[in-house]
Coordinates of C-alpha atoms and ligand atoms in Angstrom, one line a residue:
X1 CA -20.0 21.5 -6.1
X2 CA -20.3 21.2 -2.2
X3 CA -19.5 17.8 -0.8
X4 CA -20.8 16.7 2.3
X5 CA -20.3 12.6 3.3
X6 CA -24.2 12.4 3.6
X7 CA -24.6 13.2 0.0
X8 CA -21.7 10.6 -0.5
X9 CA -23.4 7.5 1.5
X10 CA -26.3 8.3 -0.4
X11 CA -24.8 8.2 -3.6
X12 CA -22.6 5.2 -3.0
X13 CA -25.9 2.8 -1.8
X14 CA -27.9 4.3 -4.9
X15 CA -25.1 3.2 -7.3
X16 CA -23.6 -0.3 -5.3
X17 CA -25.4 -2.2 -7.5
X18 CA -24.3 -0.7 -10.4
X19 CA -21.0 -1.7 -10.6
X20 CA -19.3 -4.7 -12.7
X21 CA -17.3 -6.7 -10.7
X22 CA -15.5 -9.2 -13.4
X23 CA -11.8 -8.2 -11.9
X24 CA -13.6 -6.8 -8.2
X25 CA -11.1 -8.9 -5.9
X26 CA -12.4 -11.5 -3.0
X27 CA -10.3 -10.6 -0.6
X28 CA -8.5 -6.9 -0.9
X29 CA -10.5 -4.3 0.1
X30 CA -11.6 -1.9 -2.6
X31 CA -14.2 0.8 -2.7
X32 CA -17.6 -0.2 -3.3
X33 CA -18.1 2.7 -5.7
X34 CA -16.0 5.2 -7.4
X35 CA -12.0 5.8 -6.7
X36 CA -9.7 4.4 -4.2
X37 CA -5.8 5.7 -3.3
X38 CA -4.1 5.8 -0.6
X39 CA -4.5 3.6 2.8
X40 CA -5.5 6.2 5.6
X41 CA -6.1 6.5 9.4
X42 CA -5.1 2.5 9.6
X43 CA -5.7 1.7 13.0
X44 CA -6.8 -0.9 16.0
X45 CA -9.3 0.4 17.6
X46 CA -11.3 -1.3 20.7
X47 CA -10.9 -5.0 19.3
X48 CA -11.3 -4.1 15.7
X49 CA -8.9 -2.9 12.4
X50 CA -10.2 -0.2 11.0
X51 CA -8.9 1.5 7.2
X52 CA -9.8 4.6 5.9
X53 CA -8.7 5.7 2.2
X54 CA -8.5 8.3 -0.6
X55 CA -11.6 7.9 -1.8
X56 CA -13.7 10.2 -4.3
X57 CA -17.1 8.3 -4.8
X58 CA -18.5 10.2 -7.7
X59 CA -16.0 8.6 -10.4
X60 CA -14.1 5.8 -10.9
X61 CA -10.8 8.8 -11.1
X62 CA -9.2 11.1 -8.8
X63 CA -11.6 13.9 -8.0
X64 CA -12.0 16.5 -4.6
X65 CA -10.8 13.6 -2.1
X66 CA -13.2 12.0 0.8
X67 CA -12.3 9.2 3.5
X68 CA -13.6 5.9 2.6
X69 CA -13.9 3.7 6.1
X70 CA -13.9 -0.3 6.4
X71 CA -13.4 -2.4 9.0
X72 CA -12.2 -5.7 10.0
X73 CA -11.9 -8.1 12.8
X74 CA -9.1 -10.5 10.5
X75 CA -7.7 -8.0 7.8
X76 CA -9.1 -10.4 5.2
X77 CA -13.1 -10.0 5.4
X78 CA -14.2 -5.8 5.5
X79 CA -17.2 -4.6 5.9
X80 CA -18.1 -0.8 4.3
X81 CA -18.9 1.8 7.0
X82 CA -20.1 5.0 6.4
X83 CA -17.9 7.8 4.0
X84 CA -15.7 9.2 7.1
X85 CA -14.5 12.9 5.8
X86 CA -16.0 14.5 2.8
X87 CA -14.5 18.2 1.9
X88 CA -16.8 20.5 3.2
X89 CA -14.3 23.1 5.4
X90 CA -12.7 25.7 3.1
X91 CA -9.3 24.8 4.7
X92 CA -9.9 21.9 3.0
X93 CA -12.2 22.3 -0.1
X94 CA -10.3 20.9 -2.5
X95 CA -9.6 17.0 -0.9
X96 CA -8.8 15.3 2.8
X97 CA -5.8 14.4 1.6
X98 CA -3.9 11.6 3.5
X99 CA -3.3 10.9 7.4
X100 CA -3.5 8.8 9.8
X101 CA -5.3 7.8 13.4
X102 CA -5.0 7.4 17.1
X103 CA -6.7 6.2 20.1
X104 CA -6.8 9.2 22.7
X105 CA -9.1 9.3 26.2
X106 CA -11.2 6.0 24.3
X107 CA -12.2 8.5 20.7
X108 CA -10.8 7.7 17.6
X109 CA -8.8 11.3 15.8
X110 CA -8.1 11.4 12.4
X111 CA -5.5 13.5 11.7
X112 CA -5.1 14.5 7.9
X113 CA -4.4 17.0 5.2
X114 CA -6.8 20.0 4.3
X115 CA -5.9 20.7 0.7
X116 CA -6.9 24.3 -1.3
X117 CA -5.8 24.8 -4.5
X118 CA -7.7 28.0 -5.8
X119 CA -7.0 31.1 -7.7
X120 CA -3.3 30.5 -7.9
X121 CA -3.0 29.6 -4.6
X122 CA -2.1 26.3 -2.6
X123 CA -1.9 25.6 0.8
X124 CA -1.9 22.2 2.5
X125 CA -2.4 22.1 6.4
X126 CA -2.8 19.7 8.9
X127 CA -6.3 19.5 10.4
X128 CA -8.2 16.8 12.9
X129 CA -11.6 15.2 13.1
X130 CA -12.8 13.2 16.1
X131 CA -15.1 10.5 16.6
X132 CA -16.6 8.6 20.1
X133 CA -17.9 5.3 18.0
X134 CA -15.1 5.2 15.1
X135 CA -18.0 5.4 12.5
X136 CA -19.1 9.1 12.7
X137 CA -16.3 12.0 13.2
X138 CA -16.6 15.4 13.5
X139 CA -13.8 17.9 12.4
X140 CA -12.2 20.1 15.0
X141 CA -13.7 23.5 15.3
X142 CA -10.4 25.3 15.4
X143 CA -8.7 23.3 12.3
X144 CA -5.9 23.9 11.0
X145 CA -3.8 22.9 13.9
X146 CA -0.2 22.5 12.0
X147 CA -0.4 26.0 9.5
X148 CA 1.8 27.8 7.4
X149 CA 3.2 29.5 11.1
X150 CA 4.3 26.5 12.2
X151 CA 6.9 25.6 8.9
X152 CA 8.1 29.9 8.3
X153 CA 11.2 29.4 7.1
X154 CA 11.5 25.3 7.0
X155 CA 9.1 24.4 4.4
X156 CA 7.0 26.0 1.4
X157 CA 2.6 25.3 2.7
X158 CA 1.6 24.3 -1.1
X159 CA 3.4 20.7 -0.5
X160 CA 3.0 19.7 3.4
X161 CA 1.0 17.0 3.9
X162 CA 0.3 13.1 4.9
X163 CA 0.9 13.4 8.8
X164 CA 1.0 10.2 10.2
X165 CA 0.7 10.6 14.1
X166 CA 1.9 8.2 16.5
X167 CA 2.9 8.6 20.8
X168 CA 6.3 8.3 21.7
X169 CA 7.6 8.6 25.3
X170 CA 3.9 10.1 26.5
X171 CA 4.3 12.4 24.3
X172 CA 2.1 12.8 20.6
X173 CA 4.2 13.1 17.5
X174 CA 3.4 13.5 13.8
X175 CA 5.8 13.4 10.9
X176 CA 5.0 15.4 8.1
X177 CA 6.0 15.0 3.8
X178 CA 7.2 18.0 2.3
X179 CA 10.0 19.1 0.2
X180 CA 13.1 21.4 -0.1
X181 CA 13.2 24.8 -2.6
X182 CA 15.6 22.5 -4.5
X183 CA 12.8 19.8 -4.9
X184 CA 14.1 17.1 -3.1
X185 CA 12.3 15.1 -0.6
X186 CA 12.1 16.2 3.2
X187 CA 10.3 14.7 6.4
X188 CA 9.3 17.4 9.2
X189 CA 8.5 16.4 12.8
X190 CA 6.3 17.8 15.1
X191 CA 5.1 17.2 18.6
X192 CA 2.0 18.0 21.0
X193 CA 1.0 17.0 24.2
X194 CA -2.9 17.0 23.3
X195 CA -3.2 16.5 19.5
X196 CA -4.1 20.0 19.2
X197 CA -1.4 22.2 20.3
X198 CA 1.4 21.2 17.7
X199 CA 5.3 22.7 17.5
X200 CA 7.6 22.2 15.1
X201 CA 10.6 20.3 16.5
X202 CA 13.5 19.4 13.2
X203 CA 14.0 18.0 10.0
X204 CA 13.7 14.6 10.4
X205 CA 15.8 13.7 7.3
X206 CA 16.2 14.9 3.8
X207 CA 16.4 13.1 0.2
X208 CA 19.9 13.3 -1.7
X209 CA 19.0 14.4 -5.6
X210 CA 18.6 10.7 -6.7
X211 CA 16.0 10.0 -3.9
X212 CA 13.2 11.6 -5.7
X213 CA 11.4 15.1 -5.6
X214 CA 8.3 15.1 -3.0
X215 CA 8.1 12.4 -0.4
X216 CA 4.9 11.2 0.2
X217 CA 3.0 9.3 3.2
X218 CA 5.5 9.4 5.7
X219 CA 5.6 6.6 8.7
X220 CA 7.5 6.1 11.7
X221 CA 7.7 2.9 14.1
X222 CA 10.0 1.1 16.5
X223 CA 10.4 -2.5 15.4
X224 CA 12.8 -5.1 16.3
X225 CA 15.2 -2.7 18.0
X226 CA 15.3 -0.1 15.0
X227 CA 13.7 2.8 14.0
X228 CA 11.9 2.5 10.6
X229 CA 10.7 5.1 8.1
X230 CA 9.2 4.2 5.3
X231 CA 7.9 6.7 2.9
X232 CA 6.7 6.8 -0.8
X233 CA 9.3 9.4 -3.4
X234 CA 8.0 10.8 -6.4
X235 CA 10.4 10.2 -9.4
X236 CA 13.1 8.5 -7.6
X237 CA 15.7 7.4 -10.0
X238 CA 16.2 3.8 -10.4
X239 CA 19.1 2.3 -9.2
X240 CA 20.4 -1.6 -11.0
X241 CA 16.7 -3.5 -10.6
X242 CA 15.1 -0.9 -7.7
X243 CA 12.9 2.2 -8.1
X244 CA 11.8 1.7 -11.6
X245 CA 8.3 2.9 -11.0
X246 CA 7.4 6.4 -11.6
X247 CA 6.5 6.3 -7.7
X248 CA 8.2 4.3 -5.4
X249 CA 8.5 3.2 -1.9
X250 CA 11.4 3.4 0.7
X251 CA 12.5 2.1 4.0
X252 CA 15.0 3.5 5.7
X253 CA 16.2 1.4 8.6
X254 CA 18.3 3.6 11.4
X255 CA 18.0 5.3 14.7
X256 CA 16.1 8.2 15.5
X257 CA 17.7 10.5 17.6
X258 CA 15.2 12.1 19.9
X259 CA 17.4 14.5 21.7
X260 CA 17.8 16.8 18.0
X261 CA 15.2 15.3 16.3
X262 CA 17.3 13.4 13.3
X263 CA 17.1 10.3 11.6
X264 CA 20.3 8.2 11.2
X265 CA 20.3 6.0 8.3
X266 CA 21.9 2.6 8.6
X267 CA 20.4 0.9 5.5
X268 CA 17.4 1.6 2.9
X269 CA 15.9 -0.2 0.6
X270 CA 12.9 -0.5 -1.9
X271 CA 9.4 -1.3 -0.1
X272 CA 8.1 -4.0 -3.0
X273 CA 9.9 -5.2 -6.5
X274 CA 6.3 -5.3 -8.2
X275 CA 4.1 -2.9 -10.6
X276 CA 1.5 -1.9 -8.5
X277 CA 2.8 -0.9 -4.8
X278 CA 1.9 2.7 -3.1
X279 CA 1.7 4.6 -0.2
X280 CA 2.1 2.2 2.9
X281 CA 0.7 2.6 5.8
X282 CA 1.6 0.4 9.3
X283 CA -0.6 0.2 12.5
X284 CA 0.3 -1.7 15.7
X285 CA -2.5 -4.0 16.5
X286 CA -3.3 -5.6 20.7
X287 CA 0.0 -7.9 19.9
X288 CA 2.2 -5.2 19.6
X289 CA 2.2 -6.7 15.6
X290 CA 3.3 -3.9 13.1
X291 CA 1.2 -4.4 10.2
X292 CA 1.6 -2.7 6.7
X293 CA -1.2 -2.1 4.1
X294 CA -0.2 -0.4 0.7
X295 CA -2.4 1.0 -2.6
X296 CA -2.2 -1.5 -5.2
X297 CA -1.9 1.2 -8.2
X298 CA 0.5 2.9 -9.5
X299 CA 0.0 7.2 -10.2
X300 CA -0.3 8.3 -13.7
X301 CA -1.0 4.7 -15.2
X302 CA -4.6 3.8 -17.1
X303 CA -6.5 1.6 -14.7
X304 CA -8.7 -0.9 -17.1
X305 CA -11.7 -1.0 -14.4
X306 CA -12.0 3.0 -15.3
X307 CA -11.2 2.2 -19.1
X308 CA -14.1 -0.1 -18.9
X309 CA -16.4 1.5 -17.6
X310 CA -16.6 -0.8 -14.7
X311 CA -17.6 1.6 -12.2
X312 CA -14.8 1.5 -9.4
X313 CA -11.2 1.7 -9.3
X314 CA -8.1 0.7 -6.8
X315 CA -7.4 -1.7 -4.3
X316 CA -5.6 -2.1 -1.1
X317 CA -2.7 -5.0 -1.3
X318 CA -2.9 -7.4 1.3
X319 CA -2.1 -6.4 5.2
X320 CA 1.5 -7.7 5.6
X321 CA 3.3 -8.6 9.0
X322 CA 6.9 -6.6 9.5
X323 CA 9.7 -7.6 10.7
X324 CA 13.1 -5.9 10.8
X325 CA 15.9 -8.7 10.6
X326 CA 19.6 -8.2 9.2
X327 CA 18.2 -4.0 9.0
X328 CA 16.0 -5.1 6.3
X329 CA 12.2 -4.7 6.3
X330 CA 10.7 -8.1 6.1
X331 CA 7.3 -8.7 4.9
X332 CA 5.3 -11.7 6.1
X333 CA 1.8 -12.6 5.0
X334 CA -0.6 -12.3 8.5
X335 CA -1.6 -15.6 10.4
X336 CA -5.4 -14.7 10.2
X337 CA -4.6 -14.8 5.9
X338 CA -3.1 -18.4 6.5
X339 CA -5.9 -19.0 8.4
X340 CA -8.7 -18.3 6.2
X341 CA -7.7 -20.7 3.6
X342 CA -8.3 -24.1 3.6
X343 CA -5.7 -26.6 0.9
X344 CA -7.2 -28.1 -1.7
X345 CA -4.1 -29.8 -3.3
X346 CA -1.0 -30.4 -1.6
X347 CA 1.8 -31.8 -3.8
X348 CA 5.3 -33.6 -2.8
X349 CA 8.7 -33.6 -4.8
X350 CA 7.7 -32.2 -8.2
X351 CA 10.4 -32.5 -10.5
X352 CA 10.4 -30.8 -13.5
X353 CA 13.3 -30.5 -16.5
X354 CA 13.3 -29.6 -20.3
X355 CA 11.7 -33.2 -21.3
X356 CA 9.0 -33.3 -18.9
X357 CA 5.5 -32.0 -19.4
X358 CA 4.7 -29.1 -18.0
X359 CA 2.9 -28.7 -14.4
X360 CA -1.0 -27.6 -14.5
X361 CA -3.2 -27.2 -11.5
X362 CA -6.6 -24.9 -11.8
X363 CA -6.8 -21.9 -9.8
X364 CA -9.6 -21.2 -7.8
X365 CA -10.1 -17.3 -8.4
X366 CA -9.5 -16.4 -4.7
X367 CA -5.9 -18.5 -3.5
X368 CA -2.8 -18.9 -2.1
X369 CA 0.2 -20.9 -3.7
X370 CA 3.1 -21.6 -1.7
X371 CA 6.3 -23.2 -3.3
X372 CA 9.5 -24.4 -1.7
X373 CA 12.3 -24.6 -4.4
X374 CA 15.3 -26.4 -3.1
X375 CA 18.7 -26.2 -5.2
X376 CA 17.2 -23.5 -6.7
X377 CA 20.5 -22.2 -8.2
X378 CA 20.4 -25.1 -10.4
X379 CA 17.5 -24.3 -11.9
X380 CA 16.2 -22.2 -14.2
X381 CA 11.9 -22.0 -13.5
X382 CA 8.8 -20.5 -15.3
X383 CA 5.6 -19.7 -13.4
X384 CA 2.8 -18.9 -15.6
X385 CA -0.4 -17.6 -13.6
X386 CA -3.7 -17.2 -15.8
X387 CA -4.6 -18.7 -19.2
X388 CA -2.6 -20.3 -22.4
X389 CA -3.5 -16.7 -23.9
X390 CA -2.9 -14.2 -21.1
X391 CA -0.8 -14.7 -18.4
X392 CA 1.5 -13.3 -15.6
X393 CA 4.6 -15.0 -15.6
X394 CA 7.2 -15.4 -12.6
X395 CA 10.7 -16.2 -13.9
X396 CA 13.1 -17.9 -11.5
X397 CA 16.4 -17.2 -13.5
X398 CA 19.7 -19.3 -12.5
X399 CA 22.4 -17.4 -15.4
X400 CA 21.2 -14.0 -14.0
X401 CA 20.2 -14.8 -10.1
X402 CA 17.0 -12.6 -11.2
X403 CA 13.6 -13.1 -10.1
X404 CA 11.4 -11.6 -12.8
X405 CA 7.5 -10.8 -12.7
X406 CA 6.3 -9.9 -16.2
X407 CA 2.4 -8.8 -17.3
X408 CA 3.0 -8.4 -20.8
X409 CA 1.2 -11.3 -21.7
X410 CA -1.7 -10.6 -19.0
X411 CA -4.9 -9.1 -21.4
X412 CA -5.2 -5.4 -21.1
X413 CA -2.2 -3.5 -21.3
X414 CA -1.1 -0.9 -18.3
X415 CA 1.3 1.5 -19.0
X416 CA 1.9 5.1 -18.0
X417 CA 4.3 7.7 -17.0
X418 CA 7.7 5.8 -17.4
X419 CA 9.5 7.3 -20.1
X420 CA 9.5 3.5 -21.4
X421 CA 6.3 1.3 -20.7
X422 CA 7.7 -0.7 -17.9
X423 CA 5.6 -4.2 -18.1
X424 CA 7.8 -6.1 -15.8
X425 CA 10.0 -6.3 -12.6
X426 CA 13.5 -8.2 -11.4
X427 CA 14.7 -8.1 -8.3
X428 CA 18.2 -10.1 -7.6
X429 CA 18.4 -13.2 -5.8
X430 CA 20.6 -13.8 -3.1
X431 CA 19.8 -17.5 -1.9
X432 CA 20.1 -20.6 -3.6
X433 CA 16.8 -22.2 -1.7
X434 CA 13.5 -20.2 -1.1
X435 CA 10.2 -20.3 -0.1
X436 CA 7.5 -18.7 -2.6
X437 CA 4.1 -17.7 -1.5
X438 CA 1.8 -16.2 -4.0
X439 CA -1.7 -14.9 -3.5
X440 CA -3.9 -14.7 -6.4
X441 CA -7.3 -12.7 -5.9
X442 CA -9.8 -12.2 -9.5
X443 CA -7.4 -9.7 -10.7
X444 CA -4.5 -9.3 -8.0
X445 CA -1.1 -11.1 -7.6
X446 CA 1.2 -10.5 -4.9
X447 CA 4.4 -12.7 -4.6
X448 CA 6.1 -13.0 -1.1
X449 CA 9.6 -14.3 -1.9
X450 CA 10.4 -15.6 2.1
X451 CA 13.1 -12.9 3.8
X452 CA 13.2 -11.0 0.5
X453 CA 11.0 -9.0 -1.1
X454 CA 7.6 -9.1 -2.1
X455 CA 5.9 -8.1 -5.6
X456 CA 2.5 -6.6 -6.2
X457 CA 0.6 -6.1 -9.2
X458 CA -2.9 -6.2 -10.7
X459 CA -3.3 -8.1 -14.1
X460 CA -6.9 -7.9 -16.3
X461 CA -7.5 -10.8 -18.2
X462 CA -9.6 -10.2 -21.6
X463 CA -10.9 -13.8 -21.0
X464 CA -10.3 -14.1 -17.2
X465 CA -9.7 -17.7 -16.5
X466 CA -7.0 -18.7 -13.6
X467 CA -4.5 -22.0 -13.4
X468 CA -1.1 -22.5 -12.4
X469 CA 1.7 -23.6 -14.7
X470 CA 5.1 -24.7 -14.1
X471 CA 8.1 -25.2 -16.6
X472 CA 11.5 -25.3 -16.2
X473 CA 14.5 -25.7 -18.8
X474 CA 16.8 -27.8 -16.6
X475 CA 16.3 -30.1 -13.5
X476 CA 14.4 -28.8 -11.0
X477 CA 13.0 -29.8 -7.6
X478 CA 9.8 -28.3 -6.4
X479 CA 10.3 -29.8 -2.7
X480 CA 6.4 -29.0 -1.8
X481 CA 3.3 -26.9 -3.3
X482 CA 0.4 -26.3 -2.1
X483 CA -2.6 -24.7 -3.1
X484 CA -5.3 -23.3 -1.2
X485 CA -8.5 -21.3 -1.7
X486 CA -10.0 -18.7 0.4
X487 CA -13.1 -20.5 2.3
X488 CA -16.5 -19.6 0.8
X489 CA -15.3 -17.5 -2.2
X490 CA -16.0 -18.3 -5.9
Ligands
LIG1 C1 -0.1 10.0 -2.4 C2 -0.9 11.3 -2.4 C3 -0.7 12.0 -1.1 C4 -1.9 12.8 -1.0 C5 -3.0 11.9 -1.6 C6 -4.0 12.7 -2.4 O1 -0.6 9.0 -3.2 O2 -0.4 12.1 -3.5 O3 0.5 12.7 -0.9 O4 -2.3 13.2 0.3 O5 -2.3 11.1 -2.5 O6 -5.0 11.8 -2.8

């Protein structure tokens, strides 16, 4: 079959309506037909955020991949614009894999992977498409512009892909996923002064054994005085309560050296202690703000919404604010989020213990939580989102210092590639007092556990019915909660 992103638009207004939308969130963006991946091309662009992704619109699975295209004024509301790539080129007939975007002269490039996989043979290469109105984009007439003569020698062309392009110094960069004959993980940069002409400059930095066997969706930014790369491994092994997902995510917090082209490491860390957490990408809005958006799946599991026929499939997780502080990447929900919910019950000193009745509150399905436990290390706390029946539960746990997120209880079960099902998350606690925000959205949870981590997973609920419950086994003091729903959802 031929693709071309006419025959796409066309296919995605004549089946909108079509979909069920029980789990569709309020709030995340998701694709209004078919198959979502990875966040793409995420970028501010003349007063607006715009967010391309891995999209195939045909099935609710991964198929020949196109470019979705939303955009946003708040990060919070989208609105669909036309399918931006579709794989027409034969440098590219089998997907548009993953890239990124930039603002150059006042038109919008997308710079992305061309992937062919035929007869035996795979090649990925690094190809650009250019827009004047950030809607409809035209691919270059000479693509490929990074090809198999730029990488003789460095890399192998069947895995070199996910450029993310970004201007350093007046110059362009891009840095490149790829991997070593010994399959571990390996991040190539390049540089242009025009987007078009590319060289090959160094190995930015390379994975030990542990650290997985293709990186994927590389990304490079200045923040808070360091360099940050964040990337997503393949396979990484887990190490005490990190990396337990078949895929993970990675920031390494260093220095880039720009004379030889290297990344020094000074710290690294997982991305997000949750289920569901893929592929981030940042963008740098007018406020010099670094913002991060991730796929909320995880590769290689069942998605229900496919399982059940519902039509559509993946979601992005909410855009989060970075920070780097102590060399750790900090993750903040964004002030336009706050914003657009309003409280609708704000509690005071809440104390709970093993003789008092439990906490309830109704959840409204689109909300925010926030918590502040103080003494926490005295405590031991349960937090039960969804119904008596099925439920996500958030464990606070004083003997162990563990924060644990656990879906087992949560209706349809999710499970995939891990060579055990893995139904839950802990991450360790290193505070005695902390601030919990959590963002419920129809079928989306994402935790942000203040200066920590954050955890991101998607529960389906046979009977889908939402309310907060609070237990704890010994005295506890929940300082303040509030609870607040997005204005004008359900
Ligand atoms: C990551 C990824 C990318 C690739 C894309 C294909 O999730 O595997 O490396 O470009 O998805 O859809």
């Amino acid at each position: 079959m031929l693709y071309t992103t006419e025959q796409a638009n066309k296919f995605i207004e004549e089946n909108q309506d079509k979909m069920i939308e029980t789990y569709r969130p309020k709030y995340h963006l998701t694709p209004p037909v078919g198959w979502m991946n990875d966040p793409n091309g995420f970028v501010y662009f003349k007063g607006e955020y715009h967010l391309f992704y891995q999209h195939y619109p045909y099935q609710s699975v991964w198929g020949p991949m196109h470019w979705g295209h939303a955009k946003s004024k708040d990060l919070i509301h989208w609105e669909h614009l036309p399918v931006a790539l579709a794989p027409e080129e034969n440098y590219e007939i089998d997907g548009c894999f993953s890239g990124s975007a930039i603002e150059k002269d006042g038109k919008l490039y997308l710079m992305y992977t061309g992937h062919y996989e035929r007869n035996g043979e795979r090649r990925e290469t690094q190809c650009l498409a250019y827009s004047e109105d950030g809607i409809h984009f035209k691919k270059y007439e000479k693509n490929p512009v990074i090809d198999e003569s730029h990488i003789e020698g460095v890399a192998d062309i069947a895995d070199f892909r996910d450029p993310k392009v970004f201007e350093h110094d007046n110059k362009y960069y891009c840095v490149v996923a790829s991997k070593t004959s010994d399959e571990r993980g390996r991040i190539l940069l390049f540089q242009s002064s025009d987007l078009i002409n590319w060289e090959y400059v160094s190995i930015l930095l390379e994975g030990e054994e542990q650290e997985g066997i293709m990186w994927e969706c590389p990304d490079l930014f200045q923040l808070d005085g360091k360099d940050v790369l964040i990337m997503s491994p393949i396979a990484m092994l887990p190490e005490k309560y990190a990396f337990h997902n078949r895929s993970s995510t990675i920031a390494f917090i260093g220095q880039v050296d720009w004379q030889k082209g290297e990344f020094h490491v000074e710290n690294s860390h997982e991305i997000d202690s949750g289920l569901d957490f893929y592929a981030p990408q940042t963008c740098e809005d007018d406020e010099g703000q670094r913002i991060m958006v991730a796929w909320m799946q995880m590769w290689d599991r069942n998605m229900p919404t496919n399982d059940l026929k519902h039509g559509w499939v993946g979601s992005m997780t909410l855009p989060r604010k970075l920070n780097v502080s102590e060399n750790r990447l900090i993750q903040t929900p964004i002030l336009s989020v706050e914003e657009s919910f309003v409280s609708i019950s704000n509690f005071k000193n809440i104390t709970l213990n093993e003789n008092s009745d439990s906490f309830y509150q109704i959840l409204p399905c689109a909300s925010s939580i926030k918590l502040h436990v103080e003494e926490f290390n005295k405590a031991n706390v349960t937090i039960k989102i969804g119904s008596e029946e099925e439920y996500v539960e958030i464990i606070l746990n004083n003997s162990d210092k563990l924060m644990t997120i656990d879906r087992s209880q949560s209706g349809y079960d999710i499970v995939g590639a891990e060579s055990k099902p893995l139904r839950s998350r802990s991450y360790e606690l290193l505070k005695d007092t902390y601030v919990i925000e959590i963002f419920v959205d129809v079928s989306t949870l994402e935790v942000f556990l203040d200066d920590a981590t954050t955890f991101s997973l998607n529960f389906y609920q046979k009977q889908p019915k939402l309310r907060l419950e609070m237990t704890s086994s010994s005295d506890v003091m929940i300082d303040c909660l509030d609870i607040k729903e997005l204005d004008e959802s359900c």
